[in-house]
mmCIF file of N, CA and C in Angstrom:
data_model
loop_
_atom_site.group_PDB
_atom_site.id
_atom_site.type_symbol
_atom_site.label_atom_id
_atom_site.label_comp_id
_atom_site.label_asym_id
_atom_site.label_seq_id
_atom_site.Cartn_x
_atom_site.Cartn_y
_atom_site.Cartn_z
ATOM 1 N N MET A 19 11.026 8.551 -37.889
ATOM 2 C CA MET A 19 12.096 7.806 -38.195
ATOM 3 C C MET A 19 12.504 7.208 -36.575
ATOM 4 N N THR A 20 12.466 6.049 -36.256
ATOM 5 C CA THR A 20 13.111 5.770 -35.060
ATOM 6 C C THR A 20 14.399 5.553 -34.595
ATOM 7 N N ILE A 21 14.888 6.226 -33.338
ATOM 8 C CA ILE A 21 16.083 5.855 -33.179
ATOM 9 C C ILE A 21 16.276 4.195 -32.801
ATOM 10 N N PRO A 22 17.804 3.772 -33.060
ATOM 11 C CA PRO A 22 17.413 2.485 -32.557
ATOM 12 C C PRO A 22 18.000 2.443 -31.356
ATOM 13 N N LEU A 23 17.789 1.203 -30.604
ATOM 14 C CA LEU A 23 18.195 1.130 -29.038
ATOM 15 C C LEU A 23 19.664 1.352 -28.956
ATOM 16 N N SER A 24 20.353 1.397 -29.658
ATOM 17 C CA SER A 24 22.120 1.105 -29.924
ATOM 18 C C SER A 24 22.459 2.304 -29.515
ATOM 19 N N GLN A 25 21.266 3.390 -30.284
ATOM 20 C CA GLN A 25 22.118 4.974 -30.163
ATOM 21 C C GLN A 25 21.185 5.967 -29.090
ATOM 22 N N PRO A 26 21.649 6.899 -28.250
ATOM 23 C CA PRO A 26 20.946 7.580 -27.286
ATOM 24 C C PRO A 26 20.274 8.740 -28.437
ATOM 25 N N LEU A 27 19.088 8.314 -27.401
ATOM 26 C CA LEU A 27 17.808 9.294 -28.093
ATOM 27 C C LEU A 27 17.835 10.697 -27.325
ATOM 28 N N ARG A 28 17.931 11.630 -27.924
ATOM 29 C CA ARG A 28 18.095 12.705 -27.997
ATOM 30 C C ARG A 28 16.801 13.496 -27.652
ATOM 31 N N ALA A 29 16.446 14.266 -26.272
ATOM 32 C CA ALA A 29 15.026 15.197 -26.236
ATOM 33 C C ALA A 29 13.887 14.150 -25.937
ATOM 34 N N ALA A 30 14.057 12.810 -25.450
ATOM 35 C CA ALA A 30 13.338 11.769 -25.233
ATOM 36 C C ALA A 30 12.534 12.065 -24.578
ATOM 37 N N SER A 31 11.069 11.976 -24.765
ATOM 38 C CA SER A 31 9.699 12.092 -23.828
ATOM 39 C C SER A 31 9.834 11.017 -22.843
ATOM 40 N N ILE A 32 8.958 11.554 -21.645
ATOM 41 C CA ILE A 32 8.897 10.648 -20.579
ATOM 42 C C ILE A 32 8.610 9.237 -20.733
ATOM 43 N N THR A 33 7.687 9.384 -21.630
ATOM 44 C CA THR A 33 7.183 7.754 -21.588
ATOM 45 C C THR A 33 8.413 6.669 -22.532
ATOM 46 N N GLU A 34 8.891 7.608 -23.960
ATOM 47 C CA GLU A 34 10.366 6.993 -24.392
ATOM 48 C C GLU A 34 11.235 6.251 -23.958
ATOM 49 N N ALA A 35 11.690 7.468 -22.296
ATOM 50 C CA ALA A 35 12.835 7.516 -21.737
ATOM 51 C C ALA A 35 12.633 6.308 -20.379
ATOM 52 N N TYR A 36 11.521 6.047 -20.181
ATOM 53 C CA TYR A 36 11.400 5.333 -19.696
ATOM 54 C C TYR A 36 10.990 4.082 -20.283
ATOM 55 N N SER A 37 10.498 3.573 -21.428
ATOM 56 C CA SER A 37 10.331 2.605 -22.114
ATOM 57 C C SER A 37 12.014 1.844 -22.151
ATOM 58 N N ARG A 38 12.341 2.771 -23.073
ATOM 59 C CA ARG A 38 14.065 2.288 -23.042
ATOM 60 C C ARG A 38 14.799 1.736 -21.608
ATOM 61 N N PHE A 39 14.577 2.829 -20.531
ATOM 62 C CA PHE A 39 14.676 2.609 -19.426
ATOM 63 C C PHE A 39 15.046 0.819 -19.131
ATOM 64 N N TRP A 40 13.627 0.462 -19.386
ATOM 65 C CA TRP A 40 13.282 -1.478 -19.459
ATOM 66 C C TRP A 40 14.149 -2.098 -20.524
ATOM 67 N N LYS A 41 13.489 -1.747 -21.546
ATOM 68 C CA LYS A 41 14.443 -2.445 -22.856
ATOM 69 C C LYS A 41 15.891 -2.437 -22.517
ATOM 70 N N LYS A 42 16.260 -1.798 -21.863
ATOM 71 C CA LYS A 42 17.843 -1.986 -21.798
ATOM 72 C C LYS A 42 18.164 -1.717 -20.430
ATOM 73 N N TYR A 43 17.613 -2.893 -20.083
ATOM 74 C CA TYR A 43 17.920 -3.769 -18.308
ATOM 75 C C TYR A 43 19.086 -3.635 -17.663
ATOM 76 N N ALA A 44 19.938 -4.106 -18.761
ATOM 77 C CA ALA A 44 21.337 -4.858 -17.962
ATOM 78 C C ALA A 44 21.967 -4.328 -19.155
ATOM 79 N N THR A 45 21.591 -3.285 -20.180
ATOM 80 C CA THR A 45 22.647 -3.004 -20.965
ATOM 81 C C THR A 45 24.149 -1.773 -20.637
ATOM 82 N N PHE A 46 25.201 -2.340 -20.348
ATOM 83 C CA PHE A 46 26.042 -1.432 -19.927
ATOM 84 C C PHE A 46 27.388 -0.403 -20.805
ATOM 85 N N SER A 47 26.837 -1.362 -21.992
ATOM 86 C CA SER A 47 27.355 -0.508 -23.243
ATOM 87 C C SER A 47 26.620 0.403 -24.010
ATOM 88 N N GLY A 48 27.070 1.154 -24.890
ATOM 89 C CA GLY A 48 26.447 2.227 -25.759
ATOM 90 C C GLY A 48 26.536 3.385 -24.904
ATOM 91 N N ARG A 49 25.423 4.328 -25.621
ATOM 92 C CA ARG A 49 25.266 5.777 -24.636
ATOM 93 C C ARG A 49 23.899 6.154 -24.426
ATOM 94 N N ALA A 50 23.617 6.826 -23.817
ATOM 95 C CA ALA A 50 22.377 7.326 -23.305
ATOM 96 C C ALA A 50 22.049 8.702 -22.727
ATOM 97 N N SER A 51 21.360 9.724 -23.535
ATOM 98 C CA SER A 51 21.020 11.254 -23.653
ATOM 99 C C SER A 51 20.863 11.599 -22.062
ATOM 100 N N ARG A 52 20.871 13.011 -21.663
ATOM 101 C CA ARG A 52 20.517 13.069 -20.733
ATOM 102 C C ARG A 52 18.888 12.928 -20.247
ATOM 103 N N THR A 53 18.234 13.362 -21.071
ATOM 104 C CA THR A 53 16.802 13.111 -21.291
ATOM 105 C C THR A 53 16.445 11.493 -20.621
ATOM 106 N N GLU A 54 17.138 10.693 -21.221
ATOM 107 C CA GLU A 54 16.839 9.339 -21.203
ATOM 108 C C GLU A 54 17.408 8.896 -19.855
ATOM 109 N N LEU A 55 18.224 9.799 -19.202
ATOM 110 C CA LEU A 55 18.594 9.746 -17.710
ATOM 111 C C LEU A 55 18.054 10.281 -16.650
ATOM 112 N N LEU A 56 17.266 11.487 -17.039
ATOM 113 C CA LEU A 56 16.562 12.588 -16.116
ATOM 114 C C LEU A 56 15.222 11.785 -15.967
ATOM 115 N N TRP A 57 14.390 11.269 -17.063
ATOM 116 C CA TRP A 57 12.947 10.970 -16.844
ATOM 117 C C TRP A 57 13.038 9.528 -16.084
ATOM 118 N N PRO A 58 13.671 8.488 -16.208
ATOM 119 C CA PRO A 58 13.597 7.490 -15.524
ATOM 120 C C PRO A 58 14.024 8.129 -13.881
ATOM 121 N N MET A 59 15.393 8.734 -13.632
ATOM 122 C CA MET A 59 15.376 8.842 -12.447
ATOM 123 C C MET A 59 14.371 9.889 -11.647
ATOM 124 N N LEU A 60 13.794 10.990 -12.109
ATOM 125 C CA LEU A 60 12.564 11.426 -11.852
ATOM 126 C C LEU A 60 11.208 10.371 -10.919
ATOM 127 N N VAL A 61 11.141 9.318 -11.931
ATOM 128 C CA VAL A 61 9.804 8.736 -11.563
ATOM 129 C C VAL A 61 10.662 7.567 -10.415
ATOM 130 N N ASN A 62 11.592 7.043 -10.362
ATOM 131 C CA ASN A 62 11.902 6.717 -9.182
ATOM 132 C C ASN A 62 12.218 7.406 -7.693
ATOM 133 N N LEU A 63 12.676 8.667 -8.409
ATOM 134 C CA LEU A 63 12.718 9.849 -6.785
ATOM 135 C C LEU A 63 11.481 9.691 -6.544
ATOM 136 N N LEU A 64 10.119 10.299 -7.569
ATOM 137 C CA LEU A 64 8.723 10.162 -6.901
ATOM 138 C C LEU A 64 8.364 8.634 -6.352
ATOM 139 N N ALA A 65 8.761 7.745 -6.675
ATOM 140 C CA ALA A 65 8.570 6.325 -5.822
ATOM 141 C C ALA A 65 8.885 6.464 -4.553
ATOM 142 N N LEU A 66 10.230 7.527 -4.229
ATOM 143 C CA LEU A 66 10.766 7.204 -3.035
ATOM 144 C C LEU A 66 10.027 8.235 -2.253
ATOM 145 N N ILE A 67 9.456 9.481 -2.778
ATOM 146 C CA ILE A 67 9.231 10.291 -1.705
ATOM 147 C C ILE A 67 7.696 9.707 -1.443
ATOM 148 N N LEU A 68 7.100 8.911 -2.422
ATOM 149 C CA LEU A 68 5.505 8.026 -2.223
ATOM 150 C C LEU A 68 5.833 7.356 -1.005
ATOM 151 N N VAL A 69 7.056 6.347 -0.601
ATOM 152 C CA VAL A 69 6.871 5.548 0.451
ATOM 153 C C VAL A 69 7.533 6.692 1.845
ATOM 154 N N VAL A 70 8.170 7.733 1.731
ATOM 155 C CA VAL A 70 8.295 8.869 2.662
ATOM 156 C C VAL A 70 7.004 9.472 3.104
ATOM 157 N N LEU A 71 6.273 9.950 2.021
ATOM 158 C CA LEU A 71 5.004 10.403 2.587
ATOM 159 C C LEU A 71 3.780 9.365 3.490
ATOM 160 N N ALA A 72 3.870 8.322 2.723
ATOM 161 C CA ALA A 72 2.741 7.219 3.219
ATOM 162 C C ALA A 72 2.907 6.434 4.542
ATOM 163 N N ARG A 73 3.819 6.459 4.703
ATOM 164 C CA ARG A 73 4.329 5.312 5.665
ATOM 165 C C ARG A 73 3.278 4.224 5.879
ATOM 166 N N ASN A 74 3.055 3.571 4.993
ATOM 167 C CA ASN A 74 2.161 2.668 4.717
ATOM 168 C C ASN A 74 3.137 1.071 4.494
ATOM 169 N N GLU A 75 3.020 -0.107 5.579
ATOM 170 C CA GLU A 75 3.627 -0.794 5.489
ATOM 171 C C GLU A 75 3.821 -1.399 3.899
ATOM 172 N N VAL A 76 2.610 -1.823 3.466
ATOM 173 C CA VAL A 76 2.262 -2.504 2.278
ATOM 174 C C VAL A 76 2.753 -1.346 1.161
ATOM 175 N N VAL A 77 2.675 -0.051 1.067
ATOM 176 C CA VAL A 77 3.440 0.801 0.129
ATOM 177 C C VAL A 77 5.219 0.836 0.470
ATOM 178 N N SER A 78 5.240 0.798 1.237
ATOM 179 C CA SER A 78 6.809 0.210 1.842
ATOM 180 C C SER A 78 7.378 -0.669 1.333
ATOM 181 N N ILE A 79 6.548 -2.043 1.115
ATOM 182 C CA ILE A 79 6.945 -3.147 0.619
ATOM 183 C C ILE A 79 7.109 -3.234 -0.655
ATOM 184 N N VAL A 80 6.066 -2.330 -1.811
ATOM 185 C CA VAL A 80 5.863 -2.358 -3.005
ATOM 186 C C VAL A 80 6.877 -1.872 -3.312
ATOM 187 N N VAL A 81 7.279 -0.388 -2.939
ATOM 188 C CA VAL A 81 8.331 0.119 -3.201
ATOM 189 C C VAL A 81 9.503 -0.196 -2.986
ATOM 190 N N GLY A 82 9.623 -0.894 -1.980
ATOM 191 C CA GLY A 82 10.901 -1.728 -1.945
ATOM 192 C C GLY A 82 11.436 -2.543 -2.707
ATOM 193 N N LEU A 83 10.437 -3.304 -2.913
ATOM 194 C CA LEU A 83 10.540 -4.565 -4.277
ATOM 195 C C LEU A 83 10.751 -3.309 -5.487
ATOM 196 N N TYR A 84 10.277 -2.592 -5.699
ATOM 197 C CA TYR A 84 10.517 -1.555 -6.931
ATOM 198 C C TYR A 84 11.843 -1.106 -6.899
ATOM 199 N N ALA A 85 12.214 -0.606 -5.457
ATOM 200 C CA ALA A 85 13.333 -0.449 -5.630
ATOM 201 C C ALA A 85 14.411 -1.020 -5.858
ATOM 202 N N LEU A 86 14.546 -2.066 -5.575
ATOM 203 C CA LEU A 86 15.282 -3.432 -5.898
ATOM 204 C C LEU A 86 15.597 -4.050 -7.332
ATOM 205 N N THR A 87 14.304 -3.938 -7.831
ATOM 206 C CA THR A 87 13.967 -4.550 -9.415
ATOM 207 C C THR A 87 14.399 -3.290 -10.238
ATOM 208 N N VAL A 88 14.608 -2.151 -10.149
ATOM 209 C CA VAL A 88 15.254 -0.996 -10.516
ATOM 210 C C VAL A 88 17.026 -0.559 -10.712
ATOM 211 N N PHE A 89 17.095 -1.700 -9.677
ATOM 212 C CA PHE A 89 18.646 -1.450 -8.903
ATOM 213 C C PHE A 89 19.736 -1.360 -10.367
ATOM 214 N N VAL A 90 19.694 -2.490 -10.466
ATOM 215 C CA VAL A 90 20.470 -2.914 -12.121
ATOM 216 C C VAL A 90 20.332 -1.931 -13.299
ATOM 217 N N PRO A 91 19.427 -1.400 -13.704
ATOM 218 C CA PRO A 91 19.107 -0.683 -14.868
ATOM 219 C C PRO A 91 19.168 0.728 -14.405
ATOM 220 N N THR A 92 19.369 1.110 -13.309
ATOM 221 C CA THR A 92 19.684 2.259 -13.092
ATOM 222 C C THR A 92 21.026 2.318 -12.931
ATOM 223 N N ILE A 93 21.656 1.364 -12.314
ATOM 224 C CA ILE A 93 23.597 1.742 -13.145
ATOM 225 C C ILE A 93 23.788 1.155 -14.232
ATOM 226 N N ALA A 94 23.154 0.479 -15.000
ATOM 227 C CA ALA A 94 23.390 0.544 -16.167
ATOM 228 C C ALA A 94 23.200 1.820 -17.080
ATOM 229 N N LEU A 95 21.972 2.390 -16.561
ATOM 230 C CA LEU A 95 21.752 3.307 -17.469
ATOM 231 C C LEU A 95 22.747 5.099 -17.052
ATOM 232 N N GLY A 96 23.406 4.849 -16.017
ATOM 233 C CA GLY A 96 24.378 5.866 -15.126
ATOM 234 C C GLY A 96 25.254 5.272 -16.320
ATOM 235 N N ALA A 97 25.743 4.401 -16.497
ATOM 236 C CA ALA A 97 27.129 3.884 -17.377
ATOM 237 C C ALA A 97 27.030 4.374 -18.672
ATOM 238 N N ARG A 98 25.659 4.098 -18.685
ATOM 239 C CA ARG A 98 25.908 4.590 -20.688
ATOM 240 C C ARG A 98 25.645 6.038 -20.787
ATOM 241 N N ARG A 99 24.935 6.613 -19.598
ATOM 242 C CA ARG A 99 24.975 8.296 -19.764
ATOM 243 C C ARG A 99 26.670 8.737 -19.550
ATOM 244 N N LEU A 100 27.549 7.954 -18.941
ATOM 245 C CA LEU A 100 28.861 8.550 -18.767
ATOM 246 C C LEU A 100 29.515 8.154 -20.039
ATOM 247 N N HIS A 101 29.033 7.364 -20.728
ATOM 248 C CA HIS A 101 30.091 7.147 -22.079
ATOM 249 C C HIS A 101 29.505 7.937 -22.972
ATOM 250 N N ASP A 102 28.301 8.679 -22.663
ATOM 251 C CA ASP A 102 27.845 9.716 -23.985
ATOM 252 C C ASP A 102 28.919 11.038 -23.532
ATOM 253 N N VAL A 103 29.320 11.264 -21.960
ATOM 254 C CA VAL A 103 30.423 12.274 -22.229
ATOM 255 C C VAL A 103 31.551 12.014 -22.021
ATOM 256 N N ASN A 104 31.967 10.746 -22.853
ATOM 257 C CA ASN A 104 32.961 10.177 -22.789
ATOM 258 C C ASN A 104 33.901 9.780 -21.608
ATOM 259 N N ARG A 105 33.407 9.404 -20.517
ATOM 260 C CA ARG A 105 33.433 8.681 -19.489
ATOM 261 C C ARG A 105 33.592 7.203 -19.138
ATOM 262 N N SER A 106 34.286 6.450 -18.568
ATOM 263 C CA SER A 106 33.957 5.081 -17.955
ATOM 264 C C SER A 106 32.788 4.851 -17.138
ATOM 265 N N GLY A 107 31.779 3.925 -17.455
ATOM 266 C CA GLY A 107 31.017 3.610 -16.671
ATOM 267 C C GLY A 107 31.338 3.482 -14.327
ATOM 268 N N TRP A 108 32.717 3.067 -14.731
ATOM 269 C CA TRP A 108 32.967 2.983 -13.420
ATOM 270 C C TRP A 108 33.629 4.606 -12.630
ATOM 271 N N TRP A 109 32.986 5.495 -13.286
ATOM 272 C CA TRP A 109 33.251 6.529 -12.402
ATOM 273 C C TRP A 109 31.932 6.944 -11.593
ATOM 274 N N GLN A 110 31.217 5.689 -11.814
ATOM 275 C CA GLN A 110 29.758 5.923 -11.003
ATOM 276 C C GLN A 110 30.420 5.648 -9.325
ATOM 277 N N LEU A 111 31.636 4.795 -9.205
ATOM 278 C CA LEU A 111 32.566 4.418 -7.591
ATOM 279 C C LEU A 111 32.526 5.460 -7.115
ATOM 280 N N ILE A 112 32.845 6.615 -7.515
ATOM 281 C CA ILE A 112 33.036 8.088 -7.124
ATOM 282 C C ILE A 112 31.549 7.986 -5.950
ATOM 283 N N LEU A 113 30.463 7.464 -5.858
ATOM 284 C CA LEU A 113 29.519 7.962 -5.147
ATOM 285 C C LEU A 113 29.697 7.274 -3.834
ATOM 286 N N VAL A 114 31.051 6.736 -3.608
ATOM 287 C CA VAL A 114 31.273 5.793 -2.043
ATOM 288 C C VAL A 114 32.057 6.903 -1.372
ATOM 289 N N VAL A 115 32.525 8.356 -2.012
ATOM 290 C CA VAL A 115 33.054 9.616 -1.388
ATOM 291 C C VAL A 115 31.658 10.689 -1.181
ATOM 292 N N PRO A 116 31.504 10.704 0.341
ATOM 293 C CA PRO A 116 29.940 11.529 0.786
ATOM 294 C C PRO A 116 30.143 12.471 0.035
ATOM 295 N N VAL A 117 29.147 13.333 -0.348
ATOM 296 C CA VAL A 117 28.711 14.724 -0.960
ATOM 297 C C VAL A 117 29.135 14.845 -2.143
ATOM 298 N N ILE A 118 30.665 14.789 -2.131
ATOM 299 C CA ILE A 118 31.504 14.967 -3.098
ATOM 300 C C ILE A 118 31.347 14.360 -4.483
ATOM 301 N N GLY A 119 31.259 12.951 -4.140
ATOM 302 C CA GLY A 119 31.212 12.060 -4.782
ATOM 303 C C GLY A 119 29.746 12.500 -5.669
ATOM 304 N N ASP A 120 28.551 12.831 -4.969
ATOM 305 C CA ASP A 120 27.459 13.179 -5.592
ATOM 306 C C ASP A 120 27.050 14.359 -6.171
ATOM 307 N N ILE A 121 27.782 15.505 -6.140
ATOM 308 C CA ILE A 121 28.207 16.536 -7.313
ATOM 309 C C ILE A 121 28.664 16.467 -8.001
ATOM 310 N N VAL A 122 30.377 15.520 -8.139
ATOM 311 C CA VAL A 122 30.513 15.187 -8.901
ATOM 312 C C VAL A 122 29.744 14.216 -10.538
ATOM 313 N N LEU A 123 29.219 13.116 -9.958
ATOM 314 C CA LEU A 123 28.659 12.601 -10.768
ATOM 315 C C LEU A 123 27.297 13.066 -11.269
ATOM 316 N N ALA A 124 26.508 14.356 -10.524
ATOM 317 C CA ALA A 124 25.828 14.939 -10.753
ATOM 318 C C ALA A 124 26.355 15.539 -12.198
ATOM 319 N N VAL A 125 27.308 16.222 -12.187
ATOM 320 C CA VAL A 125 28.042 17.414 -12.900
ATOM 321 C C VAL A 125 28.067 16.381 -14.219
ATOM 322 N N LEU A 126 28.692 14.856 -14.084
ATOM 323 C CA LEU A 126 29.027 14.242 -15.055
ATOM 324 C C LEU A 126 27.907 14.380 -15.993
ATOM 325 N N TRP A 127 26.723 13.558 -15.297
ATOM 326 C CA TRP A 127 25.642 13.046 -15.625
ATOM 327 C C TRP A 127 25.091 14.365 -16.567
ATOM 328 N N LEU A 128 24.970 15.682 -16.170
ATOM 329 C CA LEU A 128 24.303 16.812 -16.767
ATOM 330 C C LEU A 128 25.437 17.393 -17.802
ATOM 331 N N THR A 129 26.534 17.052 -18.022
ATOM 332 C CA THR A 129 27.873 17.246 -19.245
ATOM 333 C C THR A 129 26.993 17.181 -20.498
ATOM 334 N N PHE A 130 27.169 18.361 -21.560
ATOM 335 C CA PHE A 130 27.054 17.883 -22.908
ATOM 336 C C PHE A 130 27.607 16.914 -23.178
ATOM 337 N N PRO A 131 26.568 15.888 -24.209
ATOM 338 C CA PRO A 131 27.594 14.876 -24.700
ATOM 339 C C PRO A 131 29.305 15.216 -25.419
ATOM 340 N N SER A 132 29.827 14.029 -25.543
ATOM 341 C CA SER A 132 31.227 14.658 -26.008
ATOM 342 C C SER A 132 31.546 13.763 -27.205
ATOM 343 N N PRO A 133 31.952 14.452 -28.422
ATOM 344 C CA PRO A 133 31.941 13.606 -29.587
ATOM 345 C C PRO A 133 32.398 12.411 -29.587
ATOM 346 N N GLU A 134 33.712 12.610 -28.551
ATOM 347 C CA GLU A 134 34.782 11.275 -28.574
ATOM 348 C C GLU A 134 34.008 9.976 -27.614
ATOM 349 N N GLY A 135 32.983 10.132 -27.025
ATOM 350 C CA GLY A 135 31.817 9.330 -26.688
ATOM 351 C C GLY A 135 31.850 8.411 -27.619
ATOM 352 N N VAL A 136 31.366 8.522 -29.050
ATOM 353 C CA VAL A 136 31.070 7.731 -30.072
ATOM 354 C C VAL A 136 32.095 6.143 -29.968
ATOM 355 N N LYS A 137 33.128 6.373 -29.452
ATOM 356 C CA LYS A 137 34.077 5.452 -28.889
ATOM 357 C C LYS A 137 32.906 3.960 -28.120
ATOM 358 N N TYR A 138 31.903 4.547 -27.450
ATOM 359 C CA TYR A 138 31.300 3.402 -26.782
ATOM 360 C C TYR A 138 30.051 3.187 -27.258
ATOM 361 N N ASP A 139 29.662 2.855 -28.715
ATOM 362 C CA ASP A 139 28.525 3.022 -29.467
ATOM 363 C C ASP A 139 28.559 1.238 -29.471
ATOM 364 N N LEU A 140 27.585 0.642 -29.563
ATOM 365 C CA LEU A 140 27.620 -0.702 -29.879
ATOM 366 C C LEU A 140 27.586 -0.961 -31.233
ATOM 367 N N ALA A 141 28.571 -2.240 -31.346
ATOM 368 C CA ALA A 141 28.908 -2.749 -33.191
ATOM 369 C C ALA A 141 27.560 -2.969 -33.825
ATOM 370 N N ALA A 142 27.390 -2.104 -34.991
ATOM 371 C CA ALA A 142 26.042 -2.382 -35.591
ATOM 372 C C ALA A 142 26.205 -3.599 -35.987
#
């Protein structure tokens, strides 16, 4: 049984999570599971590490373009994850507070799903 894109996919594999990341490119409504958030974030982090280690102009340009490409879906995914814990996607603005904002957002993203988050589900 396949889970529709409108529902969070619990225990998603890296390929499933990354595929959903691109399929829901600019979808800010609905919910996302922790694994749907963590796998794409890991891939994006590895791309960033590649740039830091490569110190090659071509690699830097390619990964810079990749970073621009994943900006919108990353914000959308973060909003969907916050919906799963019954928070507004606007909570991501807490990142403007140095260090504390990062910690608060990480805790919210890693929190167990809340049953009240169902109110953010897409209308079927």
